[in-house]
Coordinates of C-alpha atoms in Angstrom, one line a residue:
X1472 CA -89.2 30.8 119.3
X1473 CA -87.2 27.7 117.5
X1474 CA -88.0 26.5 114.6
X1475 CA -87.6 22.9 115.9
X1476 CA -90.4 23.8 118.4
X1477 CA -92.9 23.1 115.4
X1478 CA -91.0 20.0 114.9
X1479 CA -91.8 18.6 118.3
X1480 CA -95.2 19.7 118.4
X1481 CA -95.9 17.5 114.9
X1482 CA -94.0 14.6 117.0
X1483 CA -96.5 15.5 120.0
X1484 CA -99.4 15.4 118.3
X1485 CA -99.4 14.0 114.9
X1486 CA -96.4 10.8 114.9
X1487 CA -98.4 9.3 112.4
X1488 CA -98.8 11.9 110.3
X1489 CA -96.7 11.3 107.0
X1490 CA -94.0 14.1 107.5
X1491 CA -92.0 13.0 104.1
X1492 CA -92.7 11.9 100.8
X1493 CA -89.7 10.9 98.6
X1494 CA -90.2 9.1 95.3
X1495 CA -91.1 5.5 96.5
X1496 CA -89.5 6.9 100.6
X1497 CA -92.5 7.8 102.7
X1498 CA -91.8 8.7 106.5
X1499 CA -93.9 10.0 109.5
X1500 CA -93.0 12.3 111.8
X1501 CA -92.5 10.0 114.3
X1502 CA -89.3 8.6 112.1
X1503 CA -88.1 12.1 111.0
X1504 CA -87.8 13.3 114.2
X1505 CA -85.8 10.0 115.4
X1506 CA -83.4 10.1 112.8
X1507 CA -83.2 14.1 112.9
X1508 CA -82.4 13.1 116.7
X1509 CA -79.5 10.9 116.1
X1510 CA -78.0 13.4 113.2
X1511 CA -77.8 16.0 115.9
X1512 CA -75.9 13.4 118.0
X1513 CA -73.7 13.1 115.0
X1514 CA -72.9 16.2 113.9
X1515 CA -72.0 17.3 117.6
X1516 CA -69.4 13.9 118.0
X1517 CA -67.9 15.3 114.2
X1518 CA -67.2 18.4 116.1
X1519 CA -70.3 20.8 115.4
X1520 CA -71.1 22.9 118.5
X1521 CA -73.2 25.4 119.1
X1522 CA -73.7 28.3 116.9
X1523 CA -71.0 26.1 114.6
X1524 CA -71.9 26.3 110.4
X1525 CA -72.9 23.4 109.1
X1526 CA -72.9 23.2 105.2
X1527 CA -75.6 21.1 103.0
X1528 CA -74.8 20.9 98.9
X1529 CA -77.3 19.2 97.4
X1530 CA -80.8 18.8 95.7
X1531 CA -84.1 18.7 97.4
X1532 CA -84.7 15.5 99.2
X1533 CA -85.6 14.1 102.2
X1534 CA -82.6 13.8 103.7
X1535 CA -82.0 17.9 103.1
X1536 CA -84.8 18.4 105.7
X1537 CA -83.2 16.1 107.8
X1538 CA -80.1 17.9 108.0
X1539 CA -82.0 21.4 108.0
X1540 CA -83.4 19.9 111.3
X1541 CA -80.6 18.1 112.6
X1542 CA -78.5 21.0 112.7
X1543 CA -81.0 23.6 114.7
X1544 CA -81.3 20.3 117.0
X1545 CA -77.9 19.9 117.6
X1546 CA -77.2 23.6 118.4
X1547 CA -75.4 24.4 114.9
X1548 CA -76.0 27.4 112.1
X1549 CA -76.9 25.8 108.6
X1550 CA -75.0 27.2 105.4
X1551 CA -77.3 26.1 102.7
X1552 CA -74.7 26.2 99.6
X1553 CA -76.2 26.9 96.3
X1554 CA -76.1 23.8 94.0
X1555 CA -75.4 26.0 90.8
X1556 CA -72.1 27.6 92.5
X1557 CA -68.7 26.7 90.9
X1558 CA -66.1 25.3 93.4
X1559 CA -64.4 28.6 94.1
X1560 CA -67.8 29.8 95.0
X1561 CA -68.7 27.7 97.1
X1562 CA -65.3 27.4 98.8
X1563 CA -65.7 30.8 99.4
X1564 CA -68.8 30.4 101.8
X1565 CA -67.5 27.8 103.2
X1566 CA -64.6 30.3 104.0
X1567 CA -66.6 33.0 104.7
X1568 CA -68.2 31.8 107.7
X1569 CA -66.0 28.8 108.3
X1570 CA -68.0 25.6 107.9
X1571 CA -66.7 22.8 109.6
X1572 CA -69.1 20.3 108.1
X1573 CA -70.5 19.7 104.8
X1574 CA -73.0 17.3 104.0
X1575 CA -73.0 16.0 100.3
X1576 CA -75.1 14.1 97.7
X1577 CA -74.6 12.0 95.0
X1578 CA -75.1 14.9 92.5
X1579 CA -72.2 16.9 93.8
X1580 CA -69.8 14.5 94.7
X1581 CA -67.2 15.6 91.8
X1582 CA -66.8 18.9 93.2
X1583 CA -65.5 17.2 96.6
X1584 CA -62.1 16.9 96.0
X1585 CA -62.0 20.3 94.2
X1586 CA -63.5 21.8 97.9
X1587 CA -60.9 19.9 99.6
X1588 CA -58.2 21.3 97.5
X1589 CA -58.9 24.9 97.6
X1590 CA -60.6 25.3 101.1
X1591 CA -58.7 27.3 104.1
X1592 CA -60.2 24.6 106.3
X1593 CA -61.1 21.7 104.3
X1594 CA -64.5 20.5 106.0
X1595 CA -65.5 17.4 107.3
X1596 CA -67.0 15.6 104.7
X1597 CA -70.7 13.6 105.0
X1598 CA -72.1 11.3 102.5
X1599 CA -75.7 11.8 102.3
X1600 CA -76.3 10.1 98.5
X1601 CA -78.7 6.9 98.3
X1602 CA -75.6 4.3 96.8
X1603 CA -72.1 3.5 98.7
X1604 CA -70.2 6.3 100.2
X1605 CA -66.9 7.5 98.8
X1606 CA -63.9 6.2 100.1
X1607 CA -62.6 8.2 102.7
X1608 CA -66.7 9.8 103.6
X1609 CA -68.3 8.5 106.3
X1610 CA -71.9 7.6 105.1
X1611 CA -75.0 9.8 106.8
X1612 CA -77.4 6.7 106.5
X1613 CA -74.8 4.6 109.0
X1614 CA -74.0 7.3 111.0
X1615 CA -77.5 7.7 111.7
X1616 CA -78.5 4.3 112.4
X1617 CA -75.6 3.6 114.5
X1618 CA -76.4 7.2 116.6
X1619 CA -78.5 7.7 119.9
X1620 CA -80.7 10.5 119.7
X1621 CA -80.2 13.7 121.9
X1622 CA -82.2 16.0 123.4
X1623 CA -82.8 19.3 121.4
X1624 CA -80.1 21.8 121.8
X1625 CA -83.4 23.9 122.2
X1626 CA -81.7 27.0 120.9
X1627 CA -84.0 30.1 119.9
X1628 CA -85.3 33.4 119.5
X1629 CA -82.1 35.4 118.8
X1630 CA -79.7 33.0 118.3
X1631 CA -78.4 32.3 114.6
X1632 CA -80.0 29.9 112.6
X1633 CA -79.0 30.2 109.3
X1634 CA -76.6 32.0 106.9
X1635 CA -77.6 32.3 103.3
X1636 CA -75.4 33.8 100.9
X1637 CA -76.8 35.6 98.3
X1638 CA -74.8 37.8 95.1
X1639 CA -72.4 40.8 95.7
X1640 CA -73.0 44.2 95.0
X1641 CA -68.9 44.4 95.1
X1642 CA -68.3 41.2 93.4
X1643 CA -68.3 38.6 96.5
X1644 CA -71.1 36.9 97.6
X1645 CA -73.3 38.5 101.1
X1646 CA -73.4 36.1 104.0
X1647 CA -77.4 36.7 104.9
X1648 CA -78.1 36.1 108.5
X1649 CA -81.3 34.3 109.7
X1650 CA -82.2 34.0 113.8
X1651 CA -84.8 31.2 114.7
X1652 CA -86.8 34.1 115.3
X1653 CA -86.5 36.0 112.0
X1654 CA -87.4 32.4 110.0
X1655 CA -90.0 31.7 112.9
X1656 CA -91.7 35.5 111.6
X1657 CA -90.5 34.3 107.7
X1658 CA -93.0 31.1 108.5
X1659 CA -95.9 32.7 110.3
X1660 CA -96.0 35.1 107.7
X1661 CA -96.4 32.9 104.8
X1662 CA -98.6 31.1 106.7
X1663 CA -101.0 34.2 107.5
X1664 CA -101.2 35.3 103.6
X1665 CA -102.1 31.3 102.4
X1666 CA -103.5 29.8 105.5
X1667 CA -103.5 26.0 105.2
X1668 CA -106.3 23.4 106.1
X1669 CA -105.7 20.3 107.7
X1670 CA -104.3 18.0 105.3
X1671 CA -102.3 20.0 102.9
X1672 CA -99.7 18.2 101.1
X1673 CA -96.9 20.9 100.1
X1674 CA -94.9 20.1 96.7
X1675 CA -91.3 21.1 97.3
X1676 CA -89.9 21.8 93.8
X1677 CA -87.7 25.4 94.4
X1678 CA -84.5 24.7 95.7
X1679 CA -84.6 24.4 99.7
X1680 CA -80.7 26.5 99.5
X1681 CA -83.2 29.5 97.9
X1682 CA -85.0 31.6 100.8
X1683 CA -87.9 30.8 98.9
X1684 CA -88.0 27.1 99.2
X1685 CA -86.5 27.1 102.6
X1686 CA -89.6 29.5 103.2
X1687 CA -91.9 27.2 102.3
X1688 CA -90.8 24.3 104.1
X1689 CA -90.7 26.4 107.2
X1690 CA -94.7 26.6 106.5
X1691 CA -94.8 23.4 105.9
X1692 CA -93.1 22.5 109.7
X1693 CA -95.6 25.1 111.5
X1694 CA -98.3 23.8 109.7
X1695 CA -97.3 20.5 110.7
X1696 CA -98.4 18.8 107.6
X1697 CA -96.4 16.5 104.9
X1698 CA -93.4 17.6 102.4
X1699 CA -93.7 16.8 99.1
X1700 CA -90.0 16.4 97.1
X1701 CA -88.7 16.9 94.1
X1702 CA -84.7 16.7 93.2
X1703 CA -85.1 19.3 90.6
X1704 CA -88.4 21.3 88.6
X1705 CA -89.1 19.4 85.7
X1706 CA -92.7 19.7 84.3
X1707 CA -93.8 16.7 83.4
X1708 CA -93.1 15.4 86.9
X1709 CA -94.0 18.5 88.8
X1710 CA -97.6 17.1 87.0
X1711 CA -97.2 13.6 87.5
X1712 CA -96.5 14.1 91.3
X1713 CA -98.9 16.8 91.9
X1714 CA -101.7 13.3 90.3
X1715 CA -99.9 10.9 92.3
X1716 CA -99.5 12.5 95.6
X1717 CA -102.9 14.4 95.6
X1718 CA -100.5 17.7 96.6
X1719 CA -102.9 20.7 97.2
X1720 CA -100.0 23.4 98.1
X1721 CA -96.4 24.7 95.5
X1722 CA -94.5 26.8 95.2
X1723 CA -93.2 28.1 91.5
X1724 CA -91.2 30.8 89.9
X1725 CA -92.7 32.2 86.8
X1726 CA -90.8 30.2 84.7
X1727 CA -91.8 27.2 86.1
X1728 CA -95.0 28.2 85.9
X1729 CA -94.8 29.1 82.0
X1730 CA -93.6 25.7 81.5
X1731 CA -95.8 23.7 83.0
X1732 CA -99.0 25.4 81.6
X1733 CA -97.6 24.9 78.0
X1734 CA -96.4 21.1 78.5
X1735 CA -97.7 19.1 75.8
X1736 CA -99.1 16.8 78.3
X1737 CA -100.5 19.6 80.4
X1738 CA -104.1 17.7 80.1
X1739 CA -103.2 14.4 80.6
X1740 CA -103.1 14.8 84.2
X1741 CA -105.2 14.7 86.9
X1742 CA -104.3 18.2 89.0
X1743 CA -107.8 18.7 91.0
X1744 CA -106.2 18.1 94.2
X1745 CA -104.2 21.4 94.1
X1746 CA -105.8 24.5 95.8
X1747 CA -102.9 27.1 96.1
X1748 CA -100.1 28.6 94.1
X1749 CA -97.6 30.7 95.4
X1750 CA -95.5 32.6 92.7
X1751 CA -92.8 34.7 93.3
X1752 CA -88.9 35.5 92.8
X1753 CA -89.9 37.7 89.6
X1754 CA -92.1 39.3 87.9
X1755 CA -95.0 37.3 86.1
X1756 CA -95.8 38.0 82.4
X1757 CA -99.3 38.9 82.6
X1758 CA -100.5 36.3 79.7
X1759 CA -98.6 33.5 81.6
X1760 CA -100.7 34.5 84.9
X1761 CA -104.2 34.9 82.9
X1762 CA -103.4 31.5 81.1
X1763 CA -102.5 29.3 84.0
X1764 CA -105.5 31.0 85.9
X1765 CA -108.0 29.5 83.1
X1766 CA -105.8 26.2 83.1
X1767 CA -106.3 26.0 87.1
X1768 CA -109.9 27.7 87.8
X1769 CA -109.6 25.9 91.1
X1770 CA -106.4 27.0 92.5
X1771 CA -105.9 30.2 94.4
X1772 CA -103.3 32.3 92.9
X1773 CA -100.6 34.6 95.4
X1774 CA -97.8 36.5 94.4
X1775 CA -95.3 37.0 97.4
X1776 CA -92.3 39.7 96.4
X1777 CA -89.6 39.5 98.7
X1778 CA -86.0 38.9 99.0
X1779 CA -82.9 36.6 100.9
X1780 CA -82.9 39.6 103.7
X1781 CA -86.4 39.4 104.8
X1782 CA -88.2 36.6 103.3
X1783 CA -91.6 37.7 101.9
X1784 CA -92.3 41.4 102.8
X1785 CA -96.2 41.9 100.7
X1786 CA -98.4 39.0 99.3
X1787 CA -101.0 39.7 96.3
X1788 CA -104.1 37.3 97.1
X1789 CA -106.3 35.6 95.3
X1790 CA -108.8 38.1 95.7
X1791 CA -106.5 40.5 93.1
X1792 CA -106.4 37.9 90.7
X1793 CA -110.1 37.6 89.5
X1794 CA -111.5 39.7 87.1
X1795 CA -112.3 42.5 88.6
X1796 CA -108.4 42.3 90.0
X1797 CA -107.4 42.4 86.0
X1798 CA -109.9 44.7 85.3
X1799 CA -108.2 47.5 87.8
X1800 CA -105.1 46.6 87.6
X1801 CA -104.4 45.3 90.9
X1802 CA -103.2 42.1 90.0
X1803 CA -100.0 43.1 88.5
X1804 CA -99.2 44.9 92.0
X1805 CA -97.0 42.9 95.0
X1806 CA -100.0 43.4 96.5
X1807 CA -99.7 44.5 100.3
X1808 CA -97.9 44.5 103.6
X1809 CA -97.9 40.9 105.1
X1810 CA -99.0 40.7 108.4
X1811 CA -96.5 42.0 110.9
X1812 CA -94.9 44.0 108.4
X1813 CA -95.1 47.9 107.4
X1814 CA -93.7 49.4 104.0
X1815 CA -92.7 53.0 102.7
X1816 CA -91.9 54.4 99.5
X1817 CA -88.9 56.9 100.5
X1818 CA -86.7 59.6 98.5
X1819 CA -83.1 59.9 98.5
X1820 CA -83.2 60.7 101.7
X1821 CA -85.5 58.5 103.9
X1822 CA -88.7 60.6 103.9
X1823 CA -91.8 59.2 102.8
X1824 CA -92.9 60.2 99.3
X1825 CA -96.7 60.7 98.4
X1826 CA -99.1 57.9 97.0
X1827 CA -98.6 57.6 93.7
X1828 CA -94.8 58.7 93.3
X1829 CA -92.1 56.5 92.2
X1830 CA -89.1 56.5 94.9
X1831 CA -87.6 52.6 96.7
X1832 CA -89.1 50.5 99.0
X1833 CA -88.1 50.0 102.4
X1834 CA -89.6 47.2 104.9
X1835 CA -89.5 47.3 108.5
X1836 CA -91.2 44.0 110.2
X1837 CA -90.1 40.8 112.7
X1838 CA -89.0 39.1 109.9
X1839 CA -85.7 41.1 108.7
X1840 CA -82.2 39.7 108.5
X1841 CA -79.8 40.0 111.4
X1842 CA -77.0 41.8 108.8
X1843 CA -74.6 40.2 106.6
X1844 CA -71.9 38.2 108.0
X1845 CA -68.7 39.5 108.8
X1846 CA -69.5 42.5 106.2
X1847 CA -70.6 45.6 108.7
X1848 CA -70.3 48.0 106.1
X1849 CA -72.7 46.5 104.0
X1850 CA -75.1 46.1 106.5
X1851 CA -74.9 49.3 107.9
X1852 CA -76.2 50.7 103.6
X1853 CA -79.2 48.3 104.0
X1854 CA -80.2 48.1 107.2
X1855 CA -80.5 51.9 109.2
X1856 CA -82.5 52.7 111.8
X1857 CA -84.6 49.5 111.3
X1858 CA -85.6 49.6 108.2
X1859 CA -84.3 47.4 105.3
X1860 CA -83.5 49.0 102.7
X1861 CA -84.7 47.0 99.6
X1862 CA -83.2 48.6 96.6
X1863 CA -86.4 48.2 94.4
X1864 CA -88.1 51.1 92.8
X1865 CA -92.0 51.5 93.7
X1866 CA -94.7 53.3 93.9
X1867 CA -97.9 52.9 96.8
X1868 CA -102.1 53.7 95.3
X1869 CA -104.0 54.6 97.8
X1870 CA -104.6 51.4 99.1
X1871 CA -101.6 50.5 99.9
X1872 CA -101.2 48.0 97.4
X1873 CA -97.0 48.5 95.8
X1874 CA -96.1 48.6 92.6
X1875 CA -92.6 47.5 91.4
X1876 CA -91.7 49.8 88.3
X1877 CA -87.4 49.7 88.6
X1878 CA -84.4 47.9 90.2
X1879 CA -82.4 51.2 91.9
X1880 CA -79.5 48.5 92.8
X1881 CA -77.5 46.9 89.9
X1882 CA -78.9 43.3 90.0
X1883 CA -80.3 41.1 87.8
X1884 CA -83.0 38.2 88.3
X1885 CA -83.1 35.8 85.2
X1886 CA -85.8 32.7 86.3
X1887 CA -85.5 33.5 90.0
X1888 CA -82.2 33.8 90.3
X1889 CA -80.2 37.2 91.4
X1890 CA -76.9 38.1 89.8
X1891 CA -75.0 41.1 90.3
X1892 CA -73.8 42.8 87.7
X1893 CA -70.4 43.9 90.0
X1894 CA -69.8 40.4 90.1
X1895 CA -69.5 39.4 86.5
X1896 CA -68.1 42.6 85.7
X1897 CA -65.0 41.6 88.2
X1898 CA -64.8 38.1 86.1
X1899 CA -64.9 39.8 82.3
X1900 CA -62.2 42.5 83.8
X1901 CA -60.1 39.4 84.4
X1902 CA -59.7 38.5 80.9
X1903 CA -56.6 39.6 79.3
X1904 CA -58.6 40.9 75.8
X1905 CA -60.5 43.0 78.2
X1906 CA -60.1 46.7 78.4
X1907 CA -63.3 47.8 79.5
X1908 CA -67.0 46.3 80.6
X1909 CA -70.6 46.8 81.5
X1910 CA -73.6 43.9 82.2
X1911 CA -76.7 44.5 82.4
X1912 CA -80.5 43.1 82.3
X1913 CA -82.3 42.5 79.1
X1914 CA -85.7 41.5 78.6
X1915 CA -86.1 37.1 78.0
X1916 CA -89.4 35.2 76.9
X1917 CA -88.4 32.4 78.9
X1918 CA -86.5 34.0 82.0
X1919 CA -88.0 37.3 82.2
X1920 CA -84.7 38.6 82.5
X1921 CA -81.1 37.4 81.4
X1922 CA -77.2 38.6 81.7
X1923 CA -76.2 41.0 78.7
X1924 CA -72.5 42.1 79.1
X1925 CA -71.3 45.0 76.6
X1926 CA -67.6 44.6 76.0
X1927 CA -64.6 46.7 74.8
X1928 CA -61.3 44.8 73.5
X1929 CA -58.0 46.2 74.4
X1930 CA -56.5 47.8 71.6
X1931 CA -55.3 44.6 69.1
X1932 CA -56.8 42.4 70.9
X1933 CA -58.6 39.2 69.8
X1934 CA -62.0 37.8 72.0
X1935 CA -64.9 36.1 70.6
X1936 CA -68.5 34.7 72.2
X1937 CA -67.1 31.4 73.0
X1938 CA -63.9 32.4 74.4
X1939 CA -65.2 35.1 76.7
X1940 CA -67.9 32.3 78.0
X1941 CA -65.5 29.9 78.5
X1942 CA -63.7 32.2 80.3
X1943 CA -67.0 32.8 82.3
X1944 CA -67.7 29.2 83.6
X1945 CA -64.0 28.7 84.6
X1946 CA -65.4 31.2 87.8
X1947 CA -68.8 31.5 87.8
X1948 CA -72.1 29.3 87.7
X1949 CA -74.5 29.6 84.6
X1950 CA -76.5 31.3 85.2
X1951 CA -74.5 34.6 86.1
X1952 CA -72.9 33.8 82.5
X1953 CA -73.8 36.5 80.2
X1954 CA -76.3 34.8 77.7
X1955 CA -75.8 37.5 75.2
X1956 CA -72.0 40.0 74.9
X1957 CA -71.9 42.7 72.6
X1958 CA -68.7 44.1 71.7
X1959 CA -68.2 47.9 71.0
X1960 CA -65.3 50.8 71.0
X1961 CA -66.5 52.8 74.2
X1962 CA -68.9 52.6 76.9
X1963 CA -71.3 55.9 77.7
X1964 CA -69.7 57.2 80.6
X1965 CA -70.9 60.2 82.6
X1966 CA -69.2 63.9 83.4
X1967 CA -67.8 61.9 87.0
X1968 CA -66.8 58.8 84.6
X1969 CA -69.6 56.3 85.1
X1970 CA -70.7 53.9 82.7
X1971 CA -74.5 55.3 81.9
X1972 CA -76.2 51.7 82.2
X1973 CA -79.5 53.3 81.6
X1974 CA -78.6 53.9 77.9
X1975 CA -77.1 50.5 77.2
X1976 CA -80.4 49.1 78.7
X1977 CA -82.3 52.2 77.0
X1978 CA -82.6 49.8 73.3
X1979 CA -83.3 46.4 74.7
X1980 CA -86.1 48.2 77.1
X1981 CA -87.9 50.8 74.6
X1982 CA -91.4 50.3 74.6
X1983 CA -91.5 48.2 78.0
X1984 CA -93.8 49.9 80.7
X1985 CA -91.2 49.3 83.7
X1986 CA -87.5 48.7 83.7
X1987 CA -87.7 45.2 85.6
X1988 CA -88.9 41.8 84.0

């Protein structure tokens, strides 16, 4: 399978068909597929061939699609770079798996030079913003309209697709590897657990560099029915364009979610069009999930748990979320195996525990990634014997429904996002004040969970709040940014020397029913 087999099909069958909506920029798929056509031509005469990285920093748009689909045209492997990255982040990636070509919007455009700079092999640069290109940038809109199309590079099944790099457990970000036929199972699953009628307009509003929004638009492309985007998630417009373009299909994380049930203008729009919401990434506070359900009585509420390495691996339905769903408690569960997919709750080591018992989740199905680039060893602790090992502690009822209750690796996932603890650990250590430090998850209204680092001075030493965040955002994005340090003499360390995390977390988590937000 390719995933720009479901691209031709829409192009077969449906030209007409309005493929993309953005803002005032409406296209069919007729026009998509001509000028996804001609960026393949381009991309290859830039020097892309095939199995070669293509990079793409910027919001959702859609000209983001059009490079998501112009690379698997042309033969290339897309390196979706997260927009929240600092630039020795993303250089990094771009290093890791040597992208020759990056593709850049308006919003990112300052962090060119700085890329440039710092890169082993500076990338060839694309303009893909909607004003004048950058001296020294050739412009994607005249590249494209001065291109001939060519004919699909038509690779498939096996053969890489994608690599998107997700946190560290030792501090450097994990090169995730995607075949076409890995994201072709990704799609077909999503599709299986919210099938889609004829018509359905899909509101893109998580970032497309996430698995999960790049997950959705592969739906979206099997389903061969019309994207829906939105540069960032802001409420108020999430509403007004739901009204506006009648969109019956999105995509939130929780937080989104929580704000747009309590915007003040929440009633003053017209949402009857929409029929299905899909929440995932985290965990949803169960008042948030009962109050949008009696906001939205028409909507059909999923929950998909999943990850970067395998997608979506079990989908809650809508039939969990009614009242007799609350009533038994169903509803707060991940719900069950997606199709194609089979799940185990295993000890220590490997064997199968009994219904009931608390041990980690591990997913075997079609849809797992290929390993992590260039990072064997890593793979090899995650991936044995063809099962993915998923790091989340959970328990299986008798029905097979799963029940996340703890996170057995050290990450943290504040509003969707995962950080790992290892790797703002390695960016505190860096500080001269530092002697010693630990970060962990705390409970957040608003993000379910955020970054708490505990903190020991060196001996003398002088380090405040401010300078220690400052310090942070010199390396790191945001959100990995401890929203919260506390400073102390010692860290809890156990009998072989290990910081005891689980009685730093032990205050902030007393009286909570599961050690994950």
């Amino acid at each position: 399978m390719s995933m720009t087999l479901a691209l031709r099909r829409s192009i077969q069958a449906t030209p007409e068909r309005i493929a993309t909506v953005f803002y005032q920029r409406r296209q069919s798929f007729r026009t998509f597929g001509d000028r996804v056509a001609r960026l393949a031509g381009v991309l290859q005469s830039l020097g892309m061939g095939r199995g070669d990285r293509v990079g793409m920093l910027g919001v959702n748009s859609d000209r983001w699609l059009e490079v998501l689909m112009g690379v698997w045209w042309g033969g290339g492997v897309l390196n979706p770079v997260n927009t929240r990255w600092s630039v020795p982040e993303i250089v990094y990636s771009l290093d890791d798996c040597d992208t020759g070509i990056l593709v850049v919007d308006d919003h990112f455009l300052d962090r060119v030079e700085g890329i440039r700079a710092s890169a082993k092999r500076p990338p060839v640069f694309i303009y893909a913003g909607e004003g004048r290109a950058p001296e020294g940038m050739p412009s994607l809109a005249a590249l494209i309209d001065a291109a001939t199309p060519v004919e699909d590079a038509d690779r498939a099944g096996e053969d890489l697709a994608c690599i998107l790099y997700t946190g560290g457990t030792t501090g450097f970000p994990k090169g995730v590897m995607h075949s076409h036929w890995t994201l072709w199972a990704i799609g077909i699953q999503r599709f299986a657990q919210t099938p889609m009628p004829e018509g359905s307009i899909a509101l893109h509003v998580a970032p497309l560099f996430h698995m999960g929004g790049i997950g959705r638009a592969l739906v979206q492309f099997i389903a061969g029915e019309t994207h829906v985007l939105a540069t960032a998630f802001d409420a108020r417009e999430v509403l007004q364009t739901i009204e506006r373009e009648r969109v019956t299909d999105v995509l939130l994380v929780p937080t989104m979610l929580q704000a747009l049930i309590t915007h003040p203008e929440f009633d003053c729009f017209d949402l009857g069009s929409l029929q299905r919401m899909v929440y995932g990434a985290s965990p949803i506070a169960e008042p948030v999930l009962e109050r949008a359900m009696a906001l939205l009585p028409g909507v059909a509420f999923t929950h998909s748990y999943g990850m970067t390495e395998l997608g979506s691996a079990t989908s809650n339905p809508p039939t969990n979320h009614g009242a007799e769903g609350r009533a038994s408690g169903l509803s707060r569960s991940a719900g069950r195996a997606n199709v194609g997919v089979i799940v185990k709750v295993v000890d220590a080591n490997g064997t199968e525990l009994p219904r009931g018992e608390v041990g980690e989740l591990i997913v075997r199905g079609p849809n797992l990634m290929r390993g992590y680039w260039n990072k064997p060893e890593e793979t090899a602790r995650v991936l044995r014997d063809g099962w993915l090992y998923t790091g989340d502690g959970a328990r299986m009822d008798e029905g097979g429904h799963i029940f996340i209750v703890d996170r057995l690796k050290d990450m943290i996932v504040s509003g969707g996002e995962n950080v790992y603890s290892a790797e703002v650990e390695n960016v505190i250590a860096r500080h001269p004040a530092v002697q010693a430090c630990a970060v962990i998850a705390v409970p957040h209204a608003q993000w379910g969970e955020a970054v708490h680092a505990v903190v020991v001075r060196k001996p003398g030493a002088q380090l405040d709040d401010a300078a220690l965040h400052a310090h942070c955002r010199g390396a790191i994005a945001g959100y990995k940014c401890p929203k919260s340090i506390e400073f102390r003499e010692s860290l809890p360390l156990s009998a072989a020397g290990k910081v005891l995390k689980r009685e730093l977390r032990e205050r902030h988590w007393a009286g909570q029913s599961r050690q994950v937000s």
